[in-house]
Tab-separated table of C-alpha atoms and ligand atoms in Angstrom:
chain	number	residue	atom	x	y	z
L	1	UNK	CA	46.269	-12.520	-110.298
L	2	UNK	CA	44.107	-9.497	-111.082
L	3	UNK	CA	44.705	-6.127	-109.529
L	4	UNK	CA	41.721	-4.835	-107.605
L	5	UNK	CA	42.143	-1.374	-109.035
L	6	UNK	CA	44.335	0.153	-111.723
L	7	UNK	CA	44.478	3.938	-111.945
L	8	UNK	CA	45.680	5.456	-115.208
L	9	UNK	CA	47.102	8.971	-114.888
L	10	UNK	CA	49.146	10.848	-112.308
L	11	UNK	CA	47.668	14.344	-112.222
L	12	UNK	CA	45.718	15.583	-109.192
L	13	UNK	CA	42.735	13.318	-109.964
L	14	UNK	CA	44.765	10.119	-110.360
L	15	UNK	CA	46.942	10.739	-107.322
L	16	UNK	CA	44.009	11.729	-105.116
L	17	UNK	CA	42.180	8.589	-106.236
L	18	UNK	CA	45.330	6.627	-105.307
L	19	UNK	CA	45.535	8.198	-101.834
L	20	UNK	CA	41.920	7.287	-101.089
L	21	UNK	CA	42.103	3.824	-102.646
L	22	UNK	CA	45.378	2.970	-100.904
L	23	UNK	CA	43.998	4.079	-97.557
L	24	UNK	CA	41.016	1.772	-98.232
L	25	UNK	CA	43.484	-1.139	-98.604
L	26	UNK	CA	42.821	-1.576	-102.326
L	27	UNK	CA	46.585	-1.551	-103.048
L	28	UNK	CA	46.092	0.341	-106.314
L	29	UNK	CA	48.500	0.086	-109.226
L	30	UNK	CA	48.944	3.488	-110.853
L	31	UNK	CA	50.283	4.186	-114.326
L	32	UNK	CA	52.030	7.516	-114.046
L	33	UNK	CA	52.435	7.846	-117.775
L	34	UNK	CA	55.672	8.719	-119.469
L	35	UNK	CA	55.029	11.043	-122.391
L	36	UNK	CA	51.585	10.380	-123.823
L	37	UNK	CA	49.394	13.308	-122.778
L	38	UNK	CA	52.292	15.272	-121.330
L	39	UNK	CA	54.767	14.542	-118.568
L	40	UNK	CA	53.874	12.537	-115.427
L	41	UNK	CA	52.082	14.771	-112.947
L	42	UNK	CA	49.878	16.348	-115.598
L	43	UNK	CA	49.323	19.928	-116.623
L	44	UNK	CA	50.303	21.319	-113.215
L	45	UNK	CA	53.872	20.289	-113.909
L	46	UNK	CA	54.077	23.011	-116.552
L	47	UNK	CA	52.404	25.776	-114.592
L	48	UNK	CA	54.190	28.144	-112.307
L	49	UNK	CA	52.829	29.187	-108.930
L	50	UNK	CA	49.422	27.873	-107.951
L	51	UNK	CA	47.730	30.423	-105.739
L	52	UNK	CA	44.249	28.961	-105.565
L	53	UNK	CA	44.840	25.494	-104.150
L	54	UNK	CA	43.381	25.713	-100.632
L	55	UNK	CA	45.817	25.285	-97.797
L	56	UNK	CA	48.806	26.970	-99.436
L	57	UNK	CA	48.378	30.546	-98.329
L	58	UNK	CA	51.543	31.748	-100.048
L	59	UNK	CA	51.001	29.639	-103.175
L	60	UNK	CA	52.787	26.469	-104.190
L	61	UNK	CA	54.639	25.495	-107.337
L	62	UNK	CA	52.867	22.948	-109.527
L	63	UNK	CA	55.805	20.577	-109.289
L	64	UNK	CA	55.925	20.814	-105.498
L	65	UNK	CA	52.196	20.186	-105.202
L	66	UNK	CA	52.352	17.144	-107.442
L	67	UNK	CA	55.454	15.784	-105.675
L	68	UNK	CA	53.588	16.051	-102.372
L	69	UNK	CA	50.534	14.221	-103.724
L	70	UNK	CA	52.758	11.519	-105.199
L	71	UNK	CA	54.606	10.910	-101.927
L	72	UNK	CA	51.307	10.820	-100.070
L	73	UNK	CA	49.964	8.175	-102.479
L	74	UNK	CA	53.163	6.109	-102.136
L	75	UNK	CA	53.102	6.358	-98.347
L	76	UNK	CA	49.820	4.456	-98.182
L	77	UNK	CA	50.967	1.672	-100.488
L	78	UNK	CA	50.205	2.764	-104.046
L	79	UNK	CA	52.452	0.997	-106.566
L	80	UNK	CA	53.506	3.159	-109.488
L	81	UNK	CA	54.721	2.429	-113.000
L	82	UNK	CA	56.241	5.228	-115.047
L	83	UNK	CA	54.856	3.892	-118.299
L	84	UNK	CA	52.200	4.920	-120.786
L	85	UNK	CA	49.159	2.769	-121.323
L	86	UNK	CA	48.823	1.819	-124.950
L	87	UNK	CA	45.457	0.097	-124.870
L	88	UNK	CA	42.803	-1.411	-122.634
L	89	UNK	CA	40.304	-4.195	-123.171
L	90	UNK	CA	37.003	-3.459	-121.472
L	91	UNK	CA	35.012	-6.115	-123.313
L	92	UNK	CA	35.996	-8.958	-120.989
L	93	UNK	CA	36.456	-9.252	-117.219
L	94	UNK	CA	38.863	-8.832	-115.637
L	95	UNK	CA	39.764	-5.829	-117.761
L	96	UNK	CA	43.224	-5.758	-119.279
L	97	UNK	CA	45.617	-2.856	-119.519
L	98	UNK	CA	48.571	-3.023	-121.897
L	99	UNK	CA	51.532	-0.714	-121.460
L	100	UNK	CA	53.682	0.674	-124.262
L	101	UNK	CA	56.382	-1.705	-123.042
L	102	UNK	CA	54.073	-4.558	-124.102
L	103	UNK	CA	53.228	-5.857	-120.604
L	104	UNK	CA	49.597	-6.691	-119.867
L	105	UNK	CA	47.931	-6.281	-116.472
L	106	UNK	CA	44.522	-7.506	-115.329
L	107	UNK	CA	42.212	-5.416	-113.174
L	108	UNK	CA	38.763	-5.783	-111.629
L	109	UNK	CA	38.187	-2.037	-111.779
L	110	UNK	CA	39.765	0.972	-113.450
L	111	UNK	CA	39.961	4.686	-112.829
L	112	UNK	CA	40.762	6.694	-115.951
L	113	UNK	CA	42.363	10.009	-115.064
L	114	UNK	CA	44.486	10.730	-118.100
L	115	UNK	CA	43.607	14.428	-118.277
L	116	UNK	CA	43.426	16.655	-121.296
L	117	UNK	CA	46.106	18.323	-123.288
L	118	UNK	CA	45.778	21.994	-124.177
L	119	UNK	CA	46.074	22.426	-127.910
L	120	UNK	CA	49.046	24.545	-128.869
L	121	UNK	CA	49.836	26.440	-132.016
L	122	UNK	CA	52.217	24.518	-134.257
L	123	UNK	CA	54.650	27.416	-134.644
L	124	UNK	CA	58.378	27.192	-133.948
L	125	UNK	CA	58.514	30.480	-131.988
L	126	UNK	CA	55.648	29.226	-129.762
L	127	UNK	CA	57.975	26.586	-128.335
L	128	UNK	CA	60.630	29.206	-127.679
L	129	UNK	CA	58.360	31.488	-125.629
L	130	UNK	CA	56.131	28.880	-123.930
L	131	UNK	CA	56.584	29.545	-120.205
L	132	UNK	CA	58.302	32.848	-121.085
L	133	UNK	CA	55.157	34.851	-121.707
L	134	UNK	CA	53.095	32.207	-123.491
L	135	UNK	CA	50.767	30.057	-121.419
L	136	UNK	CA	47.788	27.811	-121.996
L	137	UNK	CA	46.097	28.569	-118.667
L	138	UNK	CA	45.023	32.045	-117.572
L	139	UNK	CA	43.755	30.875	-114.193
L	140	UNK	CA	47.165	29.327	-113.479
L	141	UNK	CA	49.418	32.108	-114.745
L	142	UNK	CA	47.341	35.251	-115.320
L	143	UNK	CA	48.060	36.866	-111.958
L	144	UNK	CA	51.837	36.678	-112.345
L	145	UNK	CA	53.586	40.053	-111.886
L	146	UNK	CA	55.013	39.923	-115.426
L	147	UNK	CA	51.493	40.449	-116.843
L	148	UNK	CA	50.336	43.182	-114.425
L	149	UNK	CA	49.142	46.331	-116.198
L	150	UNK	CA	50.554	45.084	-119.487
L	151	UNK	CA	48.767	44.305	-122.766
L	152	UNK	CA	47.944	40.611	-123.107
L	153	UNK	CA	46.641	38.508	-125.998
L	154	UNK	CA	44.292	35.555	-125.921
L	155	UNK	CA	44.214	33.339	-128.995
L	156	UNK	CA	40.944	31.599	-129.826
L	157	UNK	CA	37.256	32.388	-130.189
L	158	UNK	CA	35.473	29.839	-127.988
L	159	UNK	CA	34.131	29.962	-124.431
L	160	UNK	CA	37.577	29.270	-123.018
L	161	UNK	CA	39.084	32.240	-124.882
L	162	UNK	CA	36.409	34.603	-123.592
L	163	UNK	CA	36.608	33.203	-120.082
L	164	UNK	CA	40.383	33.613	-120.080
L	165	UNK	CA	40.087	37.165	-121.438
L	166	UNK	CA	37.596	38.092	-118.708
L	167	UNK	CA	39.887	36.612	-116.067
L	168	UNK	CA	42.943	38.375	-117.485
L	169	UNK	CA	41.118	41.713	-117.583
L	170	UNK	CA	41.647	41.865	-113.807
L	171	UNK	CA	45.402	42.018	-114.320
L	172	UNK	CA	46.337	43.315	-117.770
L	173	UNK	CA	46.019	46.852	-119.100
L	174	UNK	CA	44.294	45.648	-122.294
L	175	UNK	CA	43.225	42.203	-123.497
L	176	UNK	CA	43.292	41.471	-127.226
L	177	UNK	CA	41.345	38.410	-128.332
L	178	UNK	CA	42.894	37.169	-131.566
L	179	UNK	CA	40.379	35.205	-133.565
L	180	UNK	CA	40.794	33.657	-136.982
L	181	UNK	CA	37.228	34.353	-138.133
L	182	UNK	CA	34.706	37.211	-138.058
L	183	UNK	CA	32.403	35.721	-135.424
L	184	UNK	CA	33.057	34.048	-132.106
L	185	UNK	CA	32.332	30.407	-131.404
L	186	UNK	CA	31.667	31.226	-127.735
L	187	UNK	CA	28.136	31.078	-126.311
L	188	UNK	CA	25.970	34.195	-126.734
L	189	UNK	CA	26.257	35.316	-123.142
L	190	UNK	CA	30.020	35.011	-123.202
L	191	UNK	CA	30.190	36.903	-126.481
L	192	UNK	CA	28.123	39.715	-124.996
L	193	UNK	CA	30.428	39.917	-122.002
L	194	UNK	CA	33.496	40.131	-124.197
L	195	UNK	CA	32.008	42.698	-126.560
L	196	UNK	CA	30.781	44.904	-123.705
L	197	UNK	CA	34.027	44.808	-121.739
L	198	UNK	CA	36.002	48.045	-121.872
L	199	UNK	CA	39.380	46.373	-121.575
L	200	UNK	CA	38.720	43.648	-124.164
L	201	UNK	CA	39.251	44.227	-127.863
L	202	UNK	CA	38.634	41.536	-130.459
L	203	UNK	CA	40.984	41.397	-133.423
L	204	UNK	CA	38.914	39.652	-136.091
L	205	UNK	CA	40.253	37.560	-138.963
L	206	UNK	CA	43.745	37.439	-137.545
L	207	UNK	CA	46.126	34.529	-137.167
L	208	UNK	CA	49.439	34.332	-135.388
L	209	UNK	CA	52.319	34.270	-137.790
L	210	UNK	CA	55.109	34.477	-135.251
L	211	UNK	CA	55.824	35.194	-131.602
L	212	UNK	CA	58.649	37.697	-131.155
L	213	UNK	CA	60.782	38.954	-128.280
L	214	UNK	CA	64.162	38.667	-126.651
L	215	UNK	CA	64.245	36.355	-123.612
L	216	UNK	CA	60.582	37.008	-122.833
L	217	UNK	CA	57.671	37.410	-125.218
L	218	UNK	CA	57.416	40.989	-126.477
L	219	UNK	CA	54.874	40.798	-129.271
L	220	UNK	CA	53.001	38.834	-131.900
L	221	UNK	CA	53.248	39.197	-135.639
L	222	UNK	CA	49.693	38.849	-136.917
L	223	UNK	CA	48.395	38.160	-140.370
L	224	UNK	CA	44.986	39.307	-141.581
L	225	UNK	CA	43.269	36.317	-143.179
L	226	UNK	CA	41.381	38.516	-145.640
L	227	UNK	CA	43.935	41.049	-146.794
L	228	UNK	CA	47.120	39.132	-146.065
L	229	UNK	CA	48.499	42.237	-144.291
L	230	UNK	CA	50.826	41.675	-141.370
L	231	UNK	CA	51.052	43.778	-138.219
L	232	UNK	CA	52.919	43.694	-134.924
L	233	UNK	CA	50.951	43.591	-131.680
L	234	UNK	CA	53.023	44.401	-128.605
L	235	UNK	CA	52.065	42.183	-125.673
L	236	UNK	CA	53.718	40.848	-122.539
L	237	UNK	CA	51.651	37.685	-122.546
L	238	UNK	CA	49.828	35.365	-124.925
L	239	UNK	CA	47.335	32.779	-123.719
L	240	UNK	CA	46.476	29.983	-126.106
L	241	UNK	CA	42.803	29.028	-125.819
L	242	UNK	CA	42.327	26.978	-128.939
L	243	UNK	CA	40.700	24.044	-127.216
L	244	UNK	CA	41.727	20.992	-125.238
L	245	UNK	CA	42.072	17.442	-126.372
L	246	UNK	CA	40.999	14.884	-123.758
L	247	UNK	CA	43.488	12.015	-123.648
L	248	UNK	CA	41.234	9.123	-124.635
L	249	UNK	CA	42.913	7.617	-127.716
L	250	UNK	CA	44.121	4.522	-125.821
L	251	UNK	CA	40.488	3.639	-124.996
L	252	UNK	CA	39.862	2.715	-128.620
L	253	UNK	CA	36.225	3.861	-128.524
L	254	UNK	CA	35.243	1.403	-125.781
L	255	UNK	CA	33.776	4.059	-123.484
L	256	UNK	CA	30.943	6.409	-124.342
L	257	UNK	CA	32.229	9.932	-124.913
L	258	UNK	CA	30.372	13.244	-124.866
L	259	UNK	CA	29.919	15.252	-128.052
L	260	UNK	CA	33.027	17.249	-127.168
L	261	UNK	CA	35.049	14.021	-126.807
L	262	UNK	CA	35.228	13.807	-123.014
L	263	UNK	CA	34.448	10.552	-121.169
L	264	UNK	CA	30.774	10.405	-120.295
L	265	UNK	CA	30.049	9.859	-116.602
L	266	UNK	CA	26.629	9.367	-115.069
L	267	UNK	CA	25.620	12.710	-113.524
L	268	UNK	CA	26.795	13.135	-109.949
L	269	UNK	CA	29.091	10.078	-110.126
L	270	UNK	CA	32.318	9.019	-111.802
L	271	UNK	CA	30.759	5.865	-113.274
L	272	UNK	CA	31.376	5.572	-117.023
L	273	UNK	CA	29.340	3.641	-119.586
L	274	UNK	CA	31.150	0.406	-118.574
L	275	UNK	CA	30.447	-0.881	-115.069
L	276	UNK	CA	33.567	-0.919	-112.936
L	277	UNK	CA	35.310	1.749	-115.005
L	278	UNK	CA	35.382	5.196	-113.440
L	279	UNK	CA	36.689	8.489	-114.812
L	280	UNK	CA	37.989	11.516	-112.963
L	281	UNK	CA	39.594	14.871	-113.689
L	282	UNK	CA	39.973	16.711	-116.974
L	283	UNK	CA	39.399	13.645	-119.145
L	284	UNK	CA	35.732	13.837	-118.111
L	285	UNK	CA	35.401	17.505	-117.107
L	286	UNK	CA	35.338	20.201	-119.774
L	287	UNK	CA	33.804	22.808	-117.519
L	288	UNK	CA	35.878	23.419	-114.395
L	289	UNK	CA	39.327	22.000	-115.191
L	290	UNK	CA	40.927	23.090	-111.919
L	291	UNK	CA	43.457	21.189	-109.807
L	292	UNK	CA	41.061	21.225	-106.882
L	293	UNK	CA	38.068	19.957	-108.883
L	294	UNK	CA	40.233	17.257	-110.466
L	295	UNK	CA	41.414	16.180	-107.011
L	296	UNK	CA	37.802	16.200	-105.792
L	297	UNK	CA	36.633	13.969	-108.623
L	298	UNK	CA	39.607	11.644	-108.015
L	299	UNK	CA	38.349	11.201	-104.461
L	300	UNK	CA	34.841	10.499	-105.828
L	301	UNK	CA	36.209	7.900	-108.257
L	302	UNK	CA	38.086	6.055	-105.493
L	303	UNK	CA	34.980	5.991	-103.291
L	304	UNK	CA	32.815	4.852	-106.225
L	305	UNK	CA	35.328	2.107	-107.099
L	306	UNK	CA	35.620	0.994	-103.482
L	307	UNK	CA	31.831	0.709	-103.137
L	308	UNK	CA	31.531	-1.142	-106.429
L	309	UNK	CA	34.308	-3.606	-105.514
L	310	UNK	CA	32.875	-4.197	-102.042
L	311	UNK	CA	29.415	-4.926	-103.446
L	312	UNK	CA	30.905	-7.497	-105.821
L	313	UNK	CA	33.058	-9.147	-103.189
L	314	UNK	CA	36.124	-7.386	-104.616
L	315	UNK	CA	36.379	-8.901	-108.067
C	401	NDP	P1	36.391	25.380	-128.676
C	401	NDP	O1	36.742	24.209	-129.503
C	401	NDP	O2	34.959	25.684	-128.436
C	401	NDP	O3	37.025	26.696	-129.309
C	401	NDP	C1	38.318	26.733	-129.770
C	401	NDP	C2	38.550	28.051	-130.451
C	401	NDP	O4	39.905	28.091	-130.881
C	401	NDP	C3	37.659	28.267	-131.677
C	401	NDP	O5	37.201	29.583	-131.734
C	401	NDP	C4	38.592	27.965	-132.837
C	401	NDP	O6	38.330	28.741	-133.979
C	401	NDP	C5	39.927	28.380	-132.278
C	401	NDP	N1	41.013	27.604	-132.854
C	401	NDP	C6	41.140	26.264	-132.916
C	401	NDP	N2	42.294	25.921	-133.513
C	401	NDP	C7	42.894	27.084	-133.856
C	401	NDP	C8	44.107	27.407	-134.516
C	401	NDP	N3	44.941	26.444	-134.936
C	401	NDP	N4	44.402	28.701	-134.698
C	401	NDP	C9	43.575	29.676	-134.274
C	401	NDP	N5	42.418	29.448	-133.651
C	401	NDP	C10	42.081	28.163	-133.426
C	401	NDP	O7	37.217	25.160	-127.319
C	401	NDP	P2	36.967	25.776	-125.892
C	401	NDP	O8	38.097	25.310	-125.045
C	401	NDP	O9	36.732	27.222	-125.991
C	401	NDP	O10	35.638	25.067	-125.403
C	401	NDP	C11	35.543	23.630	-125.365
C	401	NDP	C12	34.161	23.239	-124.846
C	401	NDP	O11	34.068	23.601	-123.467
C	401	NDP	C13	33.031	23.973	-125.560
C	401	NDP	O12	31.938	23.107	-125.673
C	401	NDP	C14	32.722	25.118	-124.639
C	401	NDP	O13	31.392	25.586	-124.765
C	401	NDP	C15	32.977	24.473	-123.284
C	401	NDP	N6	33.310	25.472	-122.293
C	401	NDP	C16	32.319	25.924	-121.490
C	401	NDP	C17	32.562	26.880	-120.567
C	401	NDP	C18	31.435	27.350	-119.734
C	401	NDP	O14	30.324	26.857	-119.913
C	401	NDP	N7	31.656	28.257	-118.832
C	401	NDP	C19	33.901	27.453	-120.377
C	401	NDP	C20	34.879	26.928	-121.271
C	401	NDP	C21	34.570	25.971	-122.184
C	401	NDP	P3	37.005	28.507	-134.852
C	401	NDP	O15	35.892	29.117	-134.087
C	401	NDP	O16	37.308	29.203	-136.130
C	401	NDP	O17	36.882	27.028	-135.015
């Protein structure tokens, strides 16, 4: 028998969709994921204190927030599988979802909430200091005491890098944007903001050779791409802003994507290019990428799916 609704992904969007769908008696089946696209619970599982999720006046750890959402989804009858989805077939109805274990499930509707993975530099020392001074999210970690009034680096030259640098300028003593070329990729207005900012300095034509430090990050060994010269930049923090990769590989090109590779949704809705398939959270949102906006779009996806199922007599 077909499931009414399968939700793929267990970050704030997937779990919020599950809470709403379960409370609407849709008995959703949710794939929590296992390792594809990061650990179950999504990117919040690797952040520290979240201070901007409304309702937690003293902040909440990412793991605690996700555990709470998960329990709330279970309480209303969501069934969960800690497995990755390997592929889906959206060409026939009911849709089919195949897990990496090889099991196939049928579903009348789907919510895709598989998130995006921050790209990270493929350097051995990056792994050592990730979470010990290196982060991929300035909004999540920038305000931590360890970065206050200290020099901080942002790696990348796109809109995210500039946005992160501007955000970090509220906390750090100096923000160094490390960019591998001699011009930014960021939009003109963002470039102007970075160039005009007193605390922001752009280090052009520089790549990270190595992250150095003791237990915590203490500096970055940089290499000039033109001269080959190396130098040591002392920083307490390094924020990687070299782009995100939306987790869409398992879709096998069956949904329309935007130019940047995110799932296309009809404006103001979570409806994708295939009727009955909805998308929520970072897999379809390149702009806001916050826990609260992901949760909000998960709610929208559940309501959209519920309406669509009701109109069709459920399947
Ligand atoms: P982008 O892909 O635009 O930029 C990534 C940056 O990282 C580039 O400057 C790139 O360098 C650099 N980079 C990539 N790989 C490496 C590497 N291995 N080593 C060093 N540098 C590297 O990603 P963003 O996340 O900045 O933006 C994604 C999309 O989201 C864009 O369309 C952007 O406009 C949009 N966005 C919009 C915002 C807004 O409107 N407020 C805010 C944030 C993002 P290079 O330039 O040489 O390729």
